[in-house]
């Protein structure tokens, strides 16, 4: 068995321990004589799986009782539509544009009402987070929307915007469970799990109860109403059952390893190794303003496309895979999510140093 160091932005690396456990339970889940994949989502065994998953997530994130936790399908992209369909009571929402994903969510919201771009970092290819301390928030905005960690560009909101009392909706797909969060600062937190939690096919929505109403945009399908899923505890129809089971295992893995405080410390340590190297290198450099650097996604370049390609090729051969930057920006990107071991980052940096020495 040869496991590589997988720096993919998503679907991404998962804890080996979790994969092994899932493998051991593949044919016979705890005496049921079947795989979780083959099991009714209404069965007793599955009921326990989904209830434990929710309870563990609540413990990890310290989610208050007045927030619902929903396990849905359709990826983050479906939330780009569900958010305006469910929340645009006044048909007005404010968006902060910090990259592709925020831009797509903003474009989708325009299908349902007036979406305003109240701040943007497009002027410098999204290499920073704009000052959000005094934004022109619309008086009748139903919510303010951010993409908290910008997977493609490698920026992170280290300070939440001042929404002037309006509900804050945040896409945390690529920083989910990477650090402790104060859930009460948000009306909704959501993310696709395939970046930092589990297999693609599950999106987790954490929504303050007062946001979940029947007053949705007319014509909103039953399946796209948060109330449908909140009332049915994520079992309105067949949920992404196997994916939720793996997420549940990752939650337990996180709890066992000290929870989100410990994760933050570990992630900061990993990111520092890489950023310190980038800041001292003469060949490689980071592309993001230092104060806004993500500790999950680290983009970097050499300044030459040929050199970038050579590096990616040699790194891949050496077992450091998926380092190619997003197709829209080029260069390299190392995604160093929770499950990336620190050795992976140390070895990558050692490899980069060797490459630099050989290509002076
Ligand atoms: C990957 C990603 C998305 C898109 O996710 P899908 O599940 O493919 O729809 C949206 N937002 C962020 C921040 C992402 O990293």
Coordinates of C-alpha atoms and ligand atoms in Angstrom, one line a residue:
X1 CA 0.0 0.0 0.0
X2 CA 1.4 3.3 -1.0
X3 CA -0.4 6.3 0.4
X4 CA 0.7 9.7 -1.1
X5 CA 0.7 13.1 0.4
X6 CA -2.5 14.4 -1.1
X7 CA -2.7 18.3 -1.2
X8 CA -6.0 18.3 -3.1
X9 CA -8.4 21.2 -2.4
X10 CA -11.3 18.8 -2.5
X11 CA -12.3 16.0 -2.4
X12 CA -9.3 15.9 -0.1
X13 CA -7.3 13.9 2.4
X14 CA -9.2 12.1 5.2
X15 CA -7.8 10.6 8.4
X16 CA -6.3 7.2 7.7
X17 CA -7.7 5.9 11.0
X18 CA -11.2 6.8 9.8
X19 CA -10.7 5.1 6.4
X20 CA -9.4 1.9 8.1
X21 CA -12.3 1.8 10.5
X22 CA -14.8 2.2 7.6
X23 CA -12.9 -0.6 5.8
X24 CA -13.2 -2.9 8.8
X25 CA -17.0 -2.2 9.0
X26 CA -17.6 -2.5 5.2
X27 CA -19.1 -5.9 5.1
X28 CA -20.7 -6.2 8.5
X29 CA -21.5 -3.0 10.4
X30 CA -21.4 -3.9 14.1
X31 CA -23.3 -7.2 13.8
X32 CA -26.0 -6.0 11.4
X33 CA -24.6 -8.3 8.7
X34 CA -24.6 -5.5 6.2
X35 CA -22.7 -2.4 5.1
X36 CA -24.0 1.0 6.1
X37 CA -24.4 1.5 2.4
X38 CA -27.0 -1.2 2.3
X39 CA -28.9 -0.2 5.3
X40 CA -32.3 1.5 5.6
X41 CA -32.0 5.1 6.7
X42 CA -35.0 4.4 8.9
X43 CA -33.3 1.5 10.7
X44 CA -32.4 1.6 14.3
X45 CA -28.6 1.3 13.5
X46 CA -28.8 4.2 11.1
X47 CA -30.8 6.3 13.5
X48 CA -28.0 6.0 16.0
X49 CA -25.4 6.9 13.4
X50 CA -27.1 10.1 12.3
X51 CA -28.1 11.1 15.9
X52 CA -24.5 10.6 17.2
X53 CA -23.1 12.5 14.2
X54 CA -25.3 15.5 15.0
X55 CA -24.6 15.3 18.8
X56 CA -20.8 15.1 18.2
X57 CA -20.9 18.0 15.8
X58 CA -22.8 20.0 18.4
X59 CA -20.2 19.2 21.0
X60 CA -17.3 20.0 18.7
X61 CA -18.6 23.4 17.6
X62 CA -20.5 24.2 20.8
X63 CA -23.7 24.7 18.8
X64 CA -26.5 26.4 20.8
X65 CA -29.9 24.7 21.1
X66 CA -31.6 27.3 19.1
X67 CA -29.6 26.3 16.0
X68 CA -30.7 23.4 13.7
X69 CA -28.1 21.1 12.1
X70 CA -29.1 19.8 8.7
X71 CA -27.3 17.2 6.6
X72 CA -28.3 17.9 3.0
X73 CA -27.3 17.1 -0.6
X74 CA -26.5 19.2 -3.6
X75 CA -23.1 20.5 -2.5
X76 CA -22.3 24.1 -1.7
X77 CA -23.7 25.1 -5.1
X78 CA -27.2 24.2 -4.1
X79 CA -26.8 26.4 -1.0
X80 CA -26.0 29.3 -3.4
X81 CA -29.7 29.0 -4.4
X82 CA -31.3 27.7 -1.2
X83 CA -30.0 30.7 0.9
X84 CA -31.8 33.4 -1.2
X85 CA -34.8 31.2 -1.8
X86 CA -35.3 30.7 1.9
X87 CA -34.0 34.0 3.4
X88 CA -34.9 36.8 0.9
X89 CA -38.1 38.0 2.5
X90 CA -37.4 41.6 1.4
X91 CA -35.7 40.4 -1.8
X92 CA -32.5 42.2 -0.9
X93 CA -29.1 40.7 0.2
X94 CA -25.6 42.0 0.5
X95 CA -22.6 40.0 -0.7
X96 CA -18.9 40.4 -0.1
X97 CA -17.0 39.2 -3.1
X98 CA -13.7 37.6 -2.2
X99 CA -13.4 35.0 -4.9
X100 CA -15.1 32.6 -7.3
X101 CA -17.4 30.9 -4.8
X102 CA -18.7 34.2 -3.4
X103 CA -19.1 35.5 -7.0
X104 CA -21.1 32.4 -7.9
X105 CA -23.3 32.7 -4.8
X106 CA -23.9 36.4 -5.6
X107 CA -24.9 35.6 -9.3
X108 CA -27.3 32.9 -8.0
X109 CA -28.9 35.3 -5.5
X110 CA -29.6 37.7 -8.4
X111 CA -32.0 35.1 -9.8
X112 CA -34.3 35.7 -6.8
X113 CA -34.0 39.4 -5.8
X114 CA -31.6 42.3 -5.6
X115 CA -28.1 41.2 -4.6
X116 CA -25.6 44.0 -3.8
X117 CA -21.9 43.6 -3.9
X118 CA -21.0 45.7 -0.9
X119 CA -17.3 44.9 -1.0
X120 CA -14.9 43.1 -3.3
X121 CA -11.2 42.2 -3.7
X122 CA -11.5 41.6 -7.4
X123 CA -9.2 44.6 -8.1
X124 CA -6.2 42.6 -6.9
X125 CA -7.2 39.1 -8.1
X126 CA -8.8 38.3 -4.7
X127 CA -5.4 38.3 -3.0
X128 CA -6.8 40.0 0.1
X129 CA -9.9 40.4 2.3
X130 CA -11.4 43.9 2.0
X131 CA -11.9 46.1 5.0
X132 CA -15.4 45.1 6.2
X133 CA -15.6 47.3 9.3
X134 CA -18.0 49.9 7.9
X135 CA -19.7 48.6 4.8
X136 CA -22.7 50.2 3.1
X137 CA -25.1 47.5 4.3
X138 CA -28.5 47.9 2.8
X139 CA -31.2 49.0 5.2
X140 CA -33.5 46.2 4.2
X141 CA -30.9 43.5 3.6
X142 CA -32.3 40.1 4.5
X143 CA -28.7 38.9 5.2
X144 CA -25.0 39.6 4.5
X145 CA -23.1 36.8 2.8
X146 CA -19.5 35.8 2.9
X147 CA -17.2 33.0 1.8
X148 CA -15.1 32.7 4.9
X149 CA -12.1 30.8 3.5
X150 CA -11.4 31.3 -0.1
X151 CA -10.2 27.9 -1.3
X152 CA -8.9 29.0 -4.7
X153 CA -7.1 32.2 -3.6
X154 CA -6.0 31.2 -0.2
X155 CA -7.5 34.1 1.9
X156 CA -9.5 33.9 5.1
X157 CA -11.7 36.3 7.0
X158 CA -9.8 36.5 10.4
X159 CA -12.4 39.0 11.4
X160 CA -16.0 38.8 10.6
X161 CA -17.6 41.8 8.8
X162 CA -19.7 44.2 10.7
X163 CA -23.1 43.4 9.3
X164 CA -24.8 46.3 11.2
X165 CA -27.2 43.9 12.8
X166 CA -28.1 41.9 9.7
X167 CA -28.0 38.1 9.7
X168 CA -24.6 36.8 8.6
X169 CA -24.5 33.8 6.3
X170 CA -21.1 32.1 5.8
X171 CA -19.8 29.5 3.4
X172 CA -17.1 27.7 5.5
X173 CA -16.6 24.7 3.1
X174 CA -12.9 24.9 3.2
X175 CA -12.3 25.9 6.8
X176 CA -15.1 23.8 8.5
X177 CA -13.9 22.4 11.8
X178 CA -10.4 23.8 11.3
X179 CA -10.6 26.0 14.4
X180 CA -13.2 26.9 17.1
X181 CA -16.0 29.2 16.0
X182 CA -18.5 31.3 17.9
X183 CA -21.7 30.0 16.2
X184 CA -23.8 32.8 17.8
X185 CA -22.2 35.3 15.5
X186 CA -23.9 33.7 12.5
X187 CA -27.4 33.2 11.3
X188 CA -26.2 30.4 9.2
X189 CA -22.9 28.5 8.7
X190 CA -22.7 25.9 5.9
X191 CA -20.2 23.9 4.0
X192 CA -19.7 21.0 1.6
X193 CA -17.9 18.3 3.6
X194 CA -15.6 17.1 0.9
X195 CA -12.9 19.7 1.8
X196 CA -12.2 19.1 5.5
X197 CA -14.7 16.5 6.8
X198 CA -15.8 13.6 4.6
X199 CA -16.7 12.3 1.2
X200 CA -18.5 14.5 -1.4
X201 CA -22.3 14.4 -1.3
X202 CA -23.0 15.9 2.0
X203 CA -23.5 19.6 2.9
X204 CA -23.9 20.6 6.5
X205 CA -26.1 23.6 7.3
X206 CA -26.2 25.1 10.8
X207 CA -29.1 27.6 10.9
X208 CA -30.5 29.7 13.7
X209 CA -34.1 28.6 14.2
X210 CA -35.7 32.0 13.6
X211 CA -34.3 32.0 10.1
X212 CA -36.2 28.8 9.2
X213 CA -39.8 29.8 8.2
X214 CA -42.5 29.0 5.7
X215 CA -42.1 32.4 4.2
X216 CA -39.9 31.5 1.3
X217 CA -39.7 32.7 -2.3
X218 CA -43.0 31.5 -4.0
X219 CA -42.4 28.3 -6.0
X220 CA -39.5 27.1 -3.8
X221 CA -39.5 23.3 -4.2
X222 CA -40.3 21.3 -1.0
X223 CA -36.8 19.7 -1.1
X224 CA -35.2 23.2 -1.2
X225 CA -36.9 24.5 1.9
X226 CA -34.9 24.4 5.1
X227 CA -38.1 23.8 7.1
X228 CA -38.7 20.6 5.3
X229 CA -35.4 19.2 6.5
X230 CA -35.4 20.8 9.9
X231 CA -38.9 19.3 10.7
X232 CA -37.8 15.9 9.5
X233 CA -34.4 16.0 11.3
X234 CA -32.6 15.5 7.9
X235 CA -34.6 12.4 7.2
X236 CA -37.3 13.9 4.9
X237 CA -36.1 11.6 2.2
X238 CA -33.1 9.3 1.9
X239 CA -30.2 11.4 3.1
X240 CA -26.6 10.9 1.8
X241 CA -26.4 8.1 4.4
X242 CA -23.0 6.6 3.9
X243 CA -21.4 10.1 3.7
X244 CA -23.0 11.2 7.0
X245 CA -21.6 8.0 8.5
X246 CA -18.1 8.9 7.5
X247 CA -18.5 12.5 8.7
X248 CA -19.6 11.0 12.1
X249 CA -16.4 9.1 12.3
X250 CA -14.4 12.2 11.5
X251 CA -16.2 14.1 14.3
X252 CA -15.3 11.3 16.7
X253 CA -11.7 11.4 15.5
X254 CA -11.6 15.2 16.1
X255 CA -13.1 14.8 19.6
X256 CA -10.5 12.1 20.4
X257 CA -7.7 14.4 19.2
X258 CA -8.6 17.3 21.4
X259 CA -11.4 19.0 19.5
X260 CA -11.1 22.3 17.6
X261 CA -8.7 24.1 19.9
X262 CA -6.2 21.4 19.3
X263 CA -6.9 21.3 15.6
X264 CA -6.4 25.1 15.3
X265 CA -3.0 24.8 17.0
X266 CA -2.0 21.9 14.8
X267 CA -3.2 23.7 11.6
X268 CA -1.4 26.9 12.5
X269 CA 1.8 25.0 13.1
X270 CA 1.5 23.3 9.7
X271 CA 0.7 26.5 7.9
X272 CA 3.6 28.3 9.6
X273 CA 6.1 25.8 8.3
X274 CA 5.0 26.4 4.8
X275 CA 4.6 30.2 5.0
X276 CA 8.0 30.6 6.7
X277 CA 9.6 28.7 3.9
X278 CA 7.8 30.7 1.2
X279 CA 8.8 34.0 3.0
X280 CA 12.5 32.9 2.9
X281 CA 12.6 31.3 -0.5
X282 CA 14.1 33.0 -3.5
X283 CA 12.2 30.8 -5.9
X284 CA 8.8 30.3 -4.4
X285 CA 6.5 33.0 -3.1
X286 CA 3.1 33.2 -1.6
X287 CA 0.4 35.2 -3.5
X288 CA -1.7 36.5 -0.6
X289 CA -1.5 39.5 1.7
X290 CA 0.1 38.2 4.9
X291 CA -2.7 39.3 7.2
X292 CA -5.3 37.5 5.2
X293 CA -3.5 34.2 4.7
X294 CA -5.6 31.0 5.0
X295 CA -4.2 28.2 7.1
X296 CA -6.0 25.6 4.9
X297 CA -5.2 26.5 1.3
X298 CA -1.7 27.9 0.5
X299 CA -1.2 29.2 -3.0
X300 CA 2.3 29.9 -4.3
X301 CA 4.1 30.6 -7.6
X302 CA 7.7 30.7 -8.9
X303 CA 6.9 33.5 -11.3
X304 CA 7.5 31.2 -14.4
X305 CA 4.9 28.9 -15.8
X306 CA 7.5 26.5 -17.1
X307 CA 9.1 26.3 -13.6
X308 CA 5.7 25.8 -12.0
X309 CA 5.0 22.9 -14.4
X310 CA 8.4 21.4 -13.7
X311 CA 7.9 21.6 -10.0
X312 CA 4.4 20.1 -10.1
X313 CA 5.7 17.2 -12.3
X314 CA 8.7 16.4 -10.0
X315 CA 6.6 16.8 -6.9
X316 CA 4.0 14.4 -8.2
X317 CA 6.7 11.9 -9.0
X318 CA 8.0 12.2 -5.4
X319 CA 4.6 11.5 -3.9
X320 CA 3.3 15.0 -3.3
X321 CA 0.2 15.1 -5.4
X322 CA -2.5 17.6 -6.4
X323 CA -0.3 20.6 -6.0
X324 CA -1.5 22.3 -9.2
X325 CA -3.3 25.6 -8.5
X326 CA -7.0 26.0 -9.5
X327 CA -7.4 26.3 -13.3
X328 CA -8.5 29.9 -13.0
X329 CA -5.3 31.1 -11.3
X330 CA -2.5 28.7 -12.2
X331 CA 0.7 28.2 -10.1
X332 CA 0.6 25.9 -7.1
X333 CA -1.7 25.4 -4.1
X334 CA -1.1 23.2 -1.1
X335 CA -4.3 22.4 0.7
X336 CA -3.3 21.3 4.2
X337 CA -6.6 20.4 5.8
X338 CA -7.1 18.8 9.3
X339 CA -6.2 15.3 8.1
X340 CA -2.9 16.3 6.4
X341 CA -0.2 15.2 8.9
X342 CA 2.6 17.6 9.8
X343 CA 5.1 15.2 8.3
X344 CA 3.4 15.8 4.9
X345 CA 4.1 19.6 5.2
X346 CA 7.6 19.1 6.5
X347 CA 8.5 16.7 3.7
X348 CA 6.9 19.0 1.1
X349 CA 9.0 22.0 2.3
X350 CA 12.2 19.8 2.3
X351 CA 11.4 18.8 -1.3
X352 CA 10.8 22.5 -2.2
X353 CA 14.1 23.5 -0.7
X354 CA 15.9 20.7 -2.7
X355 CA 14.1 21.8 -5.9
X356 CA 15.1 25.4 -5.3
X357 CA 18.7 24.4 -4.8
X358 CA 18.7 22.4 -8.0
X359 CA 17.1 25.1 -10.1
X360 CA 19.0 28.2 -9.0
Ligands
LIG1 C1 -15.5 23.7 -3.1 C2 -16.2 24.9 -2.6 C3 -17.5 25.2 -3.1 C4 -18.2 24.3 -4.1 O1 -18.6 23.1 -3.6 P1 -19.5 22.1 -4.3 O2 -19.8 21.1 -3.2 O3 -18.7 21.5 -5.4 O4 -20.8 22.8 -4.8 C5 -18.1 26.3 -2.6 N1 -17.6 27.1 -1.7 C6 -16.3 26.8 -1.2 C7 -15.7 27.8 -0.2 C8 -15.6 25.7 -1.7 O5 -14.4 25.5 -1.2

